[in-house]
Structures are given as C-alpha cells and as structure tokens.
Short mmCIF file of C-alpha atoms in Angstrom, two decimals:
data_model
loop_
_atom_site.label_atom_id
_atom_site.label_comp_id
_atom_site.label_asym_id
_atom_site.label_seq_id
_atom_site.Cartn_x
_atom_site.Cartn_y
_atom_site.Cartn_z
CA MET L 1 -0.17 0.04 -0.27
CA THR L 2 1.02 3.51 -0.63
CA THR L 3 0.26 6.55 0.49
CA ILE L 4 1.51 10.25 0.91
CA SER L 5 4.80 11.09 2.67
CA PRO L 6 4.10 12.38 5.98
CA ASN L 7 7.79 14.23 5.65
CA ARG L 8 6.04 15.75 2.62
CA ARG L 9 2.50 16.80 4.89
CA ASN L 10 4.75 18.18 7.69
CA GLY L 11 7.86 19.58 5.60
CA SER L 12 5.55 22.66 3.68
CA ARG L 13 5.52 23.89 7.32
CA ASN L 14 8.99 24.05 8.09
CA SER L 15 10.08 24.74 4.21
CA ARG L 16 8.21 28.46 4.48
CA GLY L 17 10.30 29.15 7.64
CA ARG L 18 13.08 28.01 5.77
CA MET L 19 12.93 29.77 2.46
CA PHE L 20 12.41 32.66 4.45
CA LEU L 21 15.49 32.11 6.18
CA TYR L 22 17.63 31.36 2.56
CA ALA L 23 16.36 34.29 1.17
CA ILE L 24 17.14 36.72 4.54
CA ILE L 25 20.89 34.44 3.99
CA PHE L 26 21.25 35.55 0.50
CA LEU L 27 20.07 39.19 0.10
CA LEU L 28 22.66 39.33 2.88
CA LEU L 29 25.24 37.77 0.41
CA LEU L 30 24.29 39.93 -2.70
CA GLY L 31 24.71 43.16 -0.23
CA ALA L 32 28.28 41.91 0.16
CA LEU L 33 28.98 40.80 -3.39
CA MET L 34 27.59 44.48 -4.33
CA LEU L 35 30.05 46.27 -1.68
CA TRP L 36 32.82 43.87 -2.63
CA ARG L 37 32.28 43.28 -5.62
CA GLU L 38 35.50 44.32 -7.49
CA PRO L 39 37.81 42.86 -4.48
CA LEU L 40 36.23 39.44 -4.83
CA ALA L 41 36.62 39.33 -8.95
CA GLY L 42 40.16 40.50 -7.69
CA VAL L 43 40.55 37.29 -5.27
CA ALA L 44 38.74 35.32 -8.16
CA TRP L 45 40.86 36.02 -10.69
CA ARG L 46 44.06 35.85 -8.78
CA ALA L 47 43.32 32.08 -9.16
CA LEU L 48 41.56 31.51 -12.38
CA ALA L 49 44.12 33.52 -14.05
CA PRO L 50 47.14 30.76 -13.86
CA ILE L 51 44.65 28.49 -14.49
CA ALA L 52 43.25 30.12 -17.72
CA GLY L 53 46.93 31.13 -18.54
CA ALA L 54 48.66 27.39 -18.71
CA ARG L 55 45.13 26.07 -20.27
CA GLU L 56 46.15 29.53 -23.62
CA GLY L 57 49.56 27.90 -23.14
CA VAL L 58 48.90 24.65 -24.19
CA THR L 59 46.38 25.43 -26.43
CA ALA L 60 48.52 27.01 -28.26
CA SER L 61 51.06 24.85 -28.21
CA GLY L 62 48.98 22.11 -29.41
CA GLY L 63 46.75 23.60 -31.58
CA GLY L 64 43.78 23.36 -29.36
CA ILE L 65 41.86 20.38 -28.31
CA PHE L 66 40.83 19.27 -31.62
CA SER L 67 44.08 19.46 -33.30
CA ALA L 68 45.12 16.16 -33.48
CA PHE L 69 41.72 15.45 -35.72
CA SER L 70 42.67 17.19 -38.00
CA SER L 71 43.84 15.66 -41.22
CA LYS L 72 47.64 16.07 -42.73
CA ALA L 73 46.25 17.48 -46.36
CA SER L 74 44.04 19.95 -44.69
CA LEU L 75 46.85 21.61 -42.47
CA ALA L 76 49.42 21.71 -45.35
CA ALA L 77 46.31 23.77 -47.47
CA GLU L 78 45.68 25.74 -44.40
CA VAL L 79 49.82 26.30 -44.32
CA ALA L 80 49.26 27.42 -47.89
CA ALA L 81 46.54 29.55 -47.20
CA LEU L 82 48.70 31.40 -44.13
CA LYS L 83 51.75 31.85 -46.02
CA GLU L 84 50.13 33.66 -49.26
CA GLN L 85 48.03 35.78 -46.49
CA LEU L 86 51.09 36.58 -44.51
CA ALA L 87 52.93 37.43 -47.97
CA SER L 88 50.07 39.78 -49.16
CA SER L 89 49.76 41.02 -45.16
CA SER L 90 53.64 42.05 -45.37
CA ILE L 91 53.18 44.32 -48.95
CA GLU L 92 50.16 45.71 -47.07
CA LEU L 93 52.51 46.25 -43.91
CA ALA L 94 55.03 48.29 -45.59
CA ASP L 95 53.13 50.21 -47.56
CA ARG L 96 50.87 51.23 -43.80
CA ASP L 97 54.08 52.05 -42.04
CA LEU L 98 54.81 54.50 -44.62
CA LEU L 99 52.07 56.47 -45.15
CA TYR L 100 51.60 56.56 -41.43
CA ALA L 101 55.28 57.85 -41.24
CA GLU L 102 54.41 60.72 -43.78
CA ASN L 103 50.96 61.10 -41.47
CA LEU L 104 52.69 61.86 -38.42
CA GLN L 105 55.21 63.88 -40.52
CA LEU L 106 52.68 65.84 -41.59
CA LYS L 107 51.03 66.68 -38.55
CA GLU L 108 53.79 67.41 -37.02
CA ARG L 109 54.17 70.08 -40.18
CA LEU L 110 50.85 71.93 -39.08
CA GLY L 111 52.01 72.22 -35.08
CA ARG L 112 50.01 68.70 -33.65
CA HIS L 113 53.04 67.09 -31.93
CA ALA L 114 53.07 62.97 -30.80
CA SER L 115 53.78 62.50 -27.65
CA SER L 116 55.07 59.42 -26.46
CA THR L 117 52.76 56.96 -25.44
CA ARG L 118 52.94 54.21 -22.85
CA SER L 119 52.71 50.83 -24.36
CA LEU L 120 52.27 47.53 -22.57
CA LEU L 121 51.97 44.32 -24.06
CA ALA L 122 49.46 41.53 -22.88
CA THR L 123 48.69 38.37 -23.15
CA VAL L 124 44.98 37.71 -23.77
CA ILE L 125 44.14 34.27 -21.54
CA MET L 126 40.63 34.11 -22.09
CA ARG L 127 38.27 35.74 -25.03
CA PRO L 128 35.19 35.33 -26.99
CA PRO L 129 33.72 32.08 -26.75
CA GLY L 130 35.37 31.24 -23.30
CA THR L 131 34.07 34.76 -22.39
CA PRO L 132 30.68 36.07 -22.91
CA TYR L 133 29.83 40.35 -23.32
CA ASP L 134 32.39 40.80 -26.51
CA THR L 135 35.44 40.94 -23.24
CA LEU L 136 38.96 40.05 -23.02
CA MET L 137 41.03 38.76 -19.79
CA LEU L 138 44.88 40.25 -19.60
CA ASP L 139 47.18 38.94 -17.76
CA VAL L 140 48.05 42.39 -16.66
CA GLY L 141 46.56 44.34 -13.94
CA THR L 142 46.69 46.92 -11.72
CA ASP L 143 50.03 46.01 -10.34
CA ASP L 144 51.53 46.62 -14.01
CA GLY L 145 50.02 50.12 -14.09
CA VAL L 146 46.52 49.12 -15.77
CA ALA L 147 44.00 51.48 -15.03
CA VAL L 148 40.25 51.08 -16.32
CA GLY L 149 39.21 53.15 -19.57
CA ASP L 150 43.12 52.45 -21.10
CA LEU L 151 42.80 51.37 -24.72
CA VAL L 152 43.93 48.21 -25.97
CA SER L 153 44.88 47.72 -28.69
CA ALA L 154 46.01 45.11 -31.68
CA GLY L 155 49.26 46.50 -32.83
CA GLY L 156 49.84 49.71 -34.55
CA SER L 157 47.18 52.39 -34.37
CA VAL L 158 43.64 49.58 -34.89
CA TYR L 159 41.95 50.05 -31.79
CA ILE L 160 39.62 47.44 -30.33
CA GLY L 161 38.32 48.15 -26.72
CA LYS L 162 39.29 49.58 -23.69
CA ILE L 163 39.75 48.41 -19.95
CA SER L 164 36.61 48.11 -17.98
CA GLN L 165 38.07 46.32 -14.71
CA ALA L 166 41.31 46.36 -13.41
CA TYR L 167 42.58 43.66 -10.90
CA PRO L 168 45.67 43.36 -9.45
CA SER L 169 46.96 40.59 -11.56
CA ALA L 170 44.24 40.71 -14.34
CA SER L 171 41.90 42.77 -16.13
CA ARG L 172 39.02 42.55 -18.48
CA ALA L 173 38.83 45.01 -21.93
CA THR L 174 35.46 45.13 -23.44
CA LEU L 175 35.64 45.53 -27.39
CA PHE L 176 34.05 48.33 -29.12
CA SER L 177 32.00 45.66 -30.50
CA ALA L 178 30.35 44.63 -27.19
CA PRO L 179 26.17 44.82 -27.62
CA GLY L 180 24.43 47.57 -26.52
CA GLU L 181 27.83 49.20 -26.64
CA SER L 182 27.71 52.93 -29.00
CA HIS L 183 30.40 55.28 -29.85
CA ASP L 184 30.54 58.83 -31.97
CA ALA L 185 32.60 58.01 -34.64
CA LEU L 186 33.96 59.20 -38.24
CA LEU L 187 33.04 56.89 -41.73
CA LEU L 188 36.21 57.58 -44.45
CA THR L 189 34.14 57.28 -47.73
CA ALA L 190 36.97 56.21 -49.89
CA SER L 191 35.17 57.59 -53.19
CA SER L 192 34.37 60.71 -51.66
CA SER L 193 37.48 61.87 -49.47
CA VAL L 194 35.06 62.85 -46.72
CA SER L 195 34.20 61.80 -43.44
CA VAL L 196 30.83 61.43 -42.51
CA PRO L 197 30.23 61.29 -38.49
CA PHE L 198 26.93 58.64 -37.40
CA SER L 199 26.65 56.59 -34.40
CA LEU L 200 28.32 53.16 -34.00
CA SER L 201 26.76 50.11 -32.21
CA GLY L 202 28.18 46.92 -30.66
CA GLN L 203 26.31 44.03 -31.85
CA GLY L 204 28.65 41.54 -30.69
CA GLY L 205 30.95 38.99 -31.88
CA ALA L 206 33.31 42.18 -33.46
CA SER L 207 30.87 43.44 -35.70
CA PHE L 208 28.96 46.89 -35.90
CA THR L 209 26.04 48.81 -37.35
CA GLY L 210 25.28 52.03 -38.03
CA GLU L 211 23.47 54.57 -40.63
CA VAL L 212 24.31 57.35 -42.15
CA PRO L 213 22.26 59.67 -44.58
CA ALA L 214 21.03 57.95 -48.13
CA GLY L 215 23.32 59.94 -50.11
CA THR L 216 26.44 59.26 -48.41
CA ALA L 217 28.91 57.19 -50.88
CA VAL L 218 30.01 54.61 -48.69
CA GLU L 219 31.31 51.49 -49.81
CA PRO L 220 32.48 48.05 -48.42
CA GLY L 221 35.65 48.53 -46.99
CA ASP L 222 35.53 52.23 -46.19
CA SER L 223 37.23 52.42 -43.08
CA VAL L 224 35.77 54.00 -39.14
CA LEU L 225 37.32 56.16 -36.56
CA LEU L 226 36.20 57.08 -33.38
CA PRO L 227 37.76 60.97 -33.20
CA ASN L 228 38.01 61.03 -29.68
CA LEU L 229 40.80 58.68 -29.91
CA GLY L 230 42.82 60.85 -31.41
CA VAL L 231 41.97 59.88 -34.68
CA GLN L 232 42.12 55.90 -35.02
CA PHE L 233 41.24 53.20 -36.76
CA VAL L 234 38.83 51.23 -35.75
CA ALA L 235 35.92 49.14 -37.87
CA LYS L 236 36.48 48.75 -41.34
CA VAL L 237 32.79 48.89 -43.60
CA THR L 238 31.55 45.24 -44.75
CA ALA L 239 27.95 45.83 -46.19
CA VAL L 240 25.71 48.54 -46.84
CA ASP L 241 22.05 47.34 -47.10
CA SER L 242 20.25 50.77 -48.61
CA SER L 243 16.63 50.90 -50.15
CA ALA L 244 15.21 53.52 -52.08
CA GLU L 245 12.31 54.41 -49.83
CA ARG L 246 14.91 54.91 -46.75
CA SER L 247 16.12 57.99 -46.17
CA PHE L 248 19.06 56.56 -44.67
CA LYS L 249 21.42 53.57 -45.60
CA THR L 250 22.77 50.64 -42.98
CA VAL L 251 26.03 50.42 -42.58
CA TYR L 252 27.19 46.78 -41.07
CA LEU L 253 31.10 47.16 -40.04
CA GLU L 254 33.83 44.55 -38.63
CA LEU L 255 36.59 45.14 -36.45
CA PRO L 256 39.40 44.89 -38.63
CA VAL L 257 41.01 42.00 -36.48
CA ASN L 258 38.94 38.87 -35.08
CA PRO L 259 39.32 38.90 -30.97
CA LEU L 260 39.11 35.09 -31.56
CA SER L 261 42.40 34.92 -32.92
CA LEU L 262 44.51 37.55 -30.47
CA ARG L 263 47.23 35.85 -28.69
CA PHE L 264 48.81 39.50 -27.78
CA VAL L 265 47.14 42.70 -27.28
CA GLU L 266 48.97 46.80 -26.60
CA VAL L 267 47.38 48.24 -23.56
CA ARG L 268 47.82 52.06 -24.00
CA ASN L 269 47.33 54.42 -20.93
CA ALA L 270 44.25 56.84 -21.81
CA ALA L 271 45.51 60.17 -21.19
CA SER L 272 48.87 59.74 -22.85
CA ALA L 273 47.01 57.87 -26.26
CA ALA L 274 44.19 60.70 -26.23
CA SER L 275 46.71 63.46 -25.94
CA THR L 276 48.68 61.91 -28.58
CA TYR L 277 47.30 64.33 -31.28
CA ALA L 278 45.30 66.87 -29.17
CA GLN L 279 48.07 68.92 -28.98
CA MET C 1 17.25 5.66 -3.35
CA ARG C 2 17.41 6.18 -6.82
CA ASN C 3 15.94 9.99 -7.20
CA ARG C 4 19.29 10.25 -4.65
CA LYS C 5 22.00 8.50 -6.77
CA GLN C 6 20.19 10.25 -9.85
CA SER C 7 20.54 13.81 -8.38
CA TYR C 8 24.55 12.73 -7.66
CA PHE C 9 24.72 11.57 -11.16
CA PHE C 10 23.70 15.10 -12.27
CA PHE C 11 25.16 16.81 -9.81
CA ALA C 12 28.38 15.05 -11.25
CA PHE C 13 27.42 15.66 -15.51
CA ALA C 14 26.79 19.18 -14.41
CA PHE C 15 30.31 19.88 -12.35
CA ALA C 16 31.73 18.67 -15.47
CA LEU C 17 30.02 20.76 -18.14
CA ALA C 18 31.25 23.57 -15.73
CA ALA C 19 34.66 22.59 -15.89
CA GLY C 20 34.65 21.20 -18.88
CA GLY C 21 33.03 24.86 -20.24
CA PHE C 22 36.22 26.75 -18.64
CA LEU C 23 38.79 24.09 -19.90
CA ALA C 24 37.62 24.72 -23.07
CA SER C 25 36.96 27.73 -23.25
CA PHE C 26 33.57 28.29 -24.36
CA TRP C 27 31.08 29.90 -21.44
CA PRO C 28 27.52 28.49 -22.29
CA LEU C 29 28.85 25.37 -21.01
CA GLU C 30 29.29 26.45 -17.99
CA VAL C 31 25.61 28.00 -17.34
CA LEU C 32 24.19 24.74 -19.02
CA GLY C 33 26.47 23.07 -15.95
CA MET C 34 24.85 25.88 -13.47
CA LEU C 35 21.35 25.35 -14.95
CA LEU C 36 21.65 21.89 -14.43
CA ALA C 37 23.18 22.67 -11.35
CA GLY C 38 20.00 23.86 -10.20
CA VAL C 39 17.25 21.90 -11.48
CA ALA C 40 18.83 18.39 -10.43
CA GLY C 41 18.47 20.16 -6.50
CA HIS C 42 21.62 21.44 -5.93
CA PRO C 43 21.13 25.29 -5.01
CA VAL C 44 24.11 25.97 -3.41
CA TYR C 45 26.09 24.54 -6.17
CA ALA C 46 24.63 26.39 -8.55
CA ILE C 47 24.28 29.69 -6.89
CA GLY C 48 27.55 29.80 -5.91
CA LEU C 49 28.65 28.57 -9.62
CA GLY C 50 26.59 31.56 -9.96
CA ILE C 51 28.05 34.28 -8.21
CA LEU C 52 31.86 32.70 -9.63
CA LEU C 53 31.09 33.60 -13.29
CA ASP C 54 29.28 37.15 -12.34
CA LEU C 55 32.45 37.41 -10.61
CA ALA C 56 34.49 36.07 -13.20
CA TYR C 57 33.06 37.90 -16.15
CA GLY C 58 31.34 41.36 -14.80
CA ALA C 59 28.29 42.50 -15.75
CA PRO C 60 26.98 42.96 -18.83
CA THR C 61 27.31 45.73 -20.78
CA GLY C 62 24.80 48.02 -22.23
CA HIS C 63 21.08 47.84 -21.15
CA LEU C 64 21.36 45.12 -19.08
CA HIS C 65 24.46 46.63 -17.68
CA MET C 66 21.49 47.12 -14.82
CA LEU C 67 21.23 43.02 -14.04
CA LEU C 68 24.62 43.35 -12.40
CA PHE C 69 24.28 39.78 -11.74
CA PRO C 70 22.69 38.03 -15.00
CA MET C 71 24.50 34.29 -13.98
CA THR C 72 23.06 34.06 -10.46
CA ALA C 73 19.70 35.83 -11.93
CA LEU C 74 19.62 32.61 -14.22
CA ALA C 75 20.68 30.35 -11.22
CA ILE C 76 18.11 31.18 -9.05
CA LEU C 77 15.38 30.90 -11.32
CA ALA C 78 16.26 27.70 -11.92
CA VAL C 79 16.43 26.71 -8.30
CA LEU C 80 12.86 27.93 -8.13
CA GLY C 81 12.25 26.44 -11.10
CA ARG C 82 13.36 23.13 -9.29
CA ARG C 83 11.09 24.05 -6.33
CA TYR C 84 8.21 24.88 -8.13
CA GLY C 85 8.25 22.93 -10.68
CA GLY C 86 8.96 19.91 -8.19
CA LYS C 87 5.55 19.96 -7.11
CA TYR C 88 3.97 19.12 -10.35
CA PHE C 89 7.05 17.70 -12.88
CA PHE C 90 9.93 16.55 -10.23
CA ASP C 91 8.59 13.80 -7.70
CA ALA C 92 5.28 15.23 -7.37
CA SER C 93 4.01 11.87 -6.13
CA GLU C 94 6.36 10.94 -3.31
CA GLN C 95 5.51 7.56 -1.43
CA ASP C 96 6.30 5.60 1.17
CA ARG C 97 6.16 2.26 1.18
CA LEU C 98 4.06 0.64 5.02
#
C-alpha cells in the first residue's frame, strides 16, 4: 500500500520558514557582493588567471584540443593559405608603415606633436567564446600599471576596446563591438574623400551597425575612426543595405582584427593615447 | 534511493559541464552546468557557481548592465523552477511503502 509521505505533509510547514531564512541569507550575501564585487573578483581572478594562462599556453602550443583530429592534407592547405596571406599582409604592412610615418610628419608640420605613449604588452588569457559580453581577459592588472579606461590596441593604431575592470593580476577589456555599446564615429569614404559623423552600435562578435544618410557614397572596405581617440582606426565597412524608399543606409561593420584569434594586445594609457594628437 | 543516485549523477554531470566549459573555453557550457545543477536540486552549487561566473565575467554591457548579477539570477530561476516546478513534475508523488 502506498500513501503520501507524512514527511512531505509536515515539511511544508517548516519549508516556508526555511525559505525565509535562505532569502535573508541570500540578500545579505548579495549586499556583500555588491559592496565588495571588485575585490572579490580580484581574488577570483588571482586564482583563475594562472589556470587560464596555462590552458592558453597548452592550446597555443598544441593548436587546440581538436588539432589532433585535423588531417595532414587540410593542415598543409591551411599552411599554404596562411603563407599567401602573410606575404600579402607584409606588403600591405610596408605600405601602411610608410603612410603612417608620412601622416605623423604632416601632423607635426601642422603643429600637432605626437607625445610618447606608454604601451604594455598583454597576453589574452580568455577571449570569446570563452568569455561572454565580447570581453577579453588579459594577464596584466593594476600591479603592472593598468587602469580602468586604458585603451586596448591589436597593434599599431588599431584600437579594439577599453579596459573595463582592472584587478591586481588581471584585467578585463571590453571590445568596442560589445552589444549595447555605442560610439560617436567618423566614416571615411574612399570614393568621395569626405568624413561622415555617425553613431556606431556594437552588435557583439566583433561586428557593428550604424546608419548614414542615403546620399552618402559608402562602400564595403571604407574605414571608420573614433575621433575622440585622437583619430584611430577601429572598424571597416563590410556591407551596406540601402533601399530607395528609406532616407538612411544601414552600414554593417566589423573590427579590423578577429578577436577570437588574438593572442597578444597592447594596453595604452588612456590619457597619453588621447593626448597623442590633442595638442 | 534511486532519486538520490540520479541527483548525484546530475550533480557530477553539471560539474563536468561547468569545468569542461572553462577548460574548453566555451562559456555557454558553464551556464548549462549551472542550470542543470539548479534543476537537479543543488541550489548551493548552482547559486555559488552563478556568483563565481558573475565575479569572473562581470556585468553585461549596454542596457543589460542593470542586471549586475545575471548568472546568479539565472541560477535562482533554475532553483525556483526546481522548487515550484517540482510540485507538479519532479517527485510530484513521493510515496512511502507501509
């Protein structure tokens, strides 16, 4: 014979009291967490950073968990494609260095002197899809002089985000493309050599979207700068959606580098980076 | 007894998912492990993991920034789902043999 458990019947009387007690404990815990969130996160990252760093080292040296399953032929094809890409990138880079030097010279002639910017090399210990909200975890923190608001560069004048939290041994960089983030930007159109101010909205996954007036001659490949960073390159146009009846064009953009493949970034002091050309 | 065994199995599976998510660098697995632990009746583990994830990954960007502890909130939802959903689905007719 089976019946409803008496424990179950009596349990409901005590369960409300227990729930009330748990709720109070939880609220106290939540209050403490809100008060000491940053120090506690610092402690958590002090423990997690070495593990994440070691895993990153293993992944980098072994080429990932699934590398063992890659066939020799596909790896050879990948190597060949990467060599081709490297060769074309080297040419573009040489061209870019020349243009950048010329750009600096011209600015200096016009009275805008470049100040020395302090850069700190950081290893990316976690990146999407290991982290949510389009953030990167870096192995440098306040002990190394990193502060909230410092700019994160993928190299050269390509800025990809800002330091949003700095802990003693690690820091979190939020990419400009983080969902919900919006920035005032300048769209440089190659065809008409004019700059159009517009609002750049992060969509996550290194992509952005924005709207420009329908008459703007924007094309895939055009560059976007953030003027408040002392004019630096942050995104390129990948697609343009325009229809005759609309007065605006929707522009789709992406970061110039893939944050999923970044191993190292440079952290630059916000004040010195912003004042580089502010004089 | 079987339920307890199943519960331990779910706990072990949830832990493996969460740890695997961190090691394989894929955060949705960690969240799945946390939710599974909450639904399997391990509130302390689920909420603890939610708090740890929130401390580690910070608050979301944009309008969702107001949530502050989104993973913890998800863990609480899973625990409450287990508690109130349990009345109708899990262990709805716990029986004693006389």
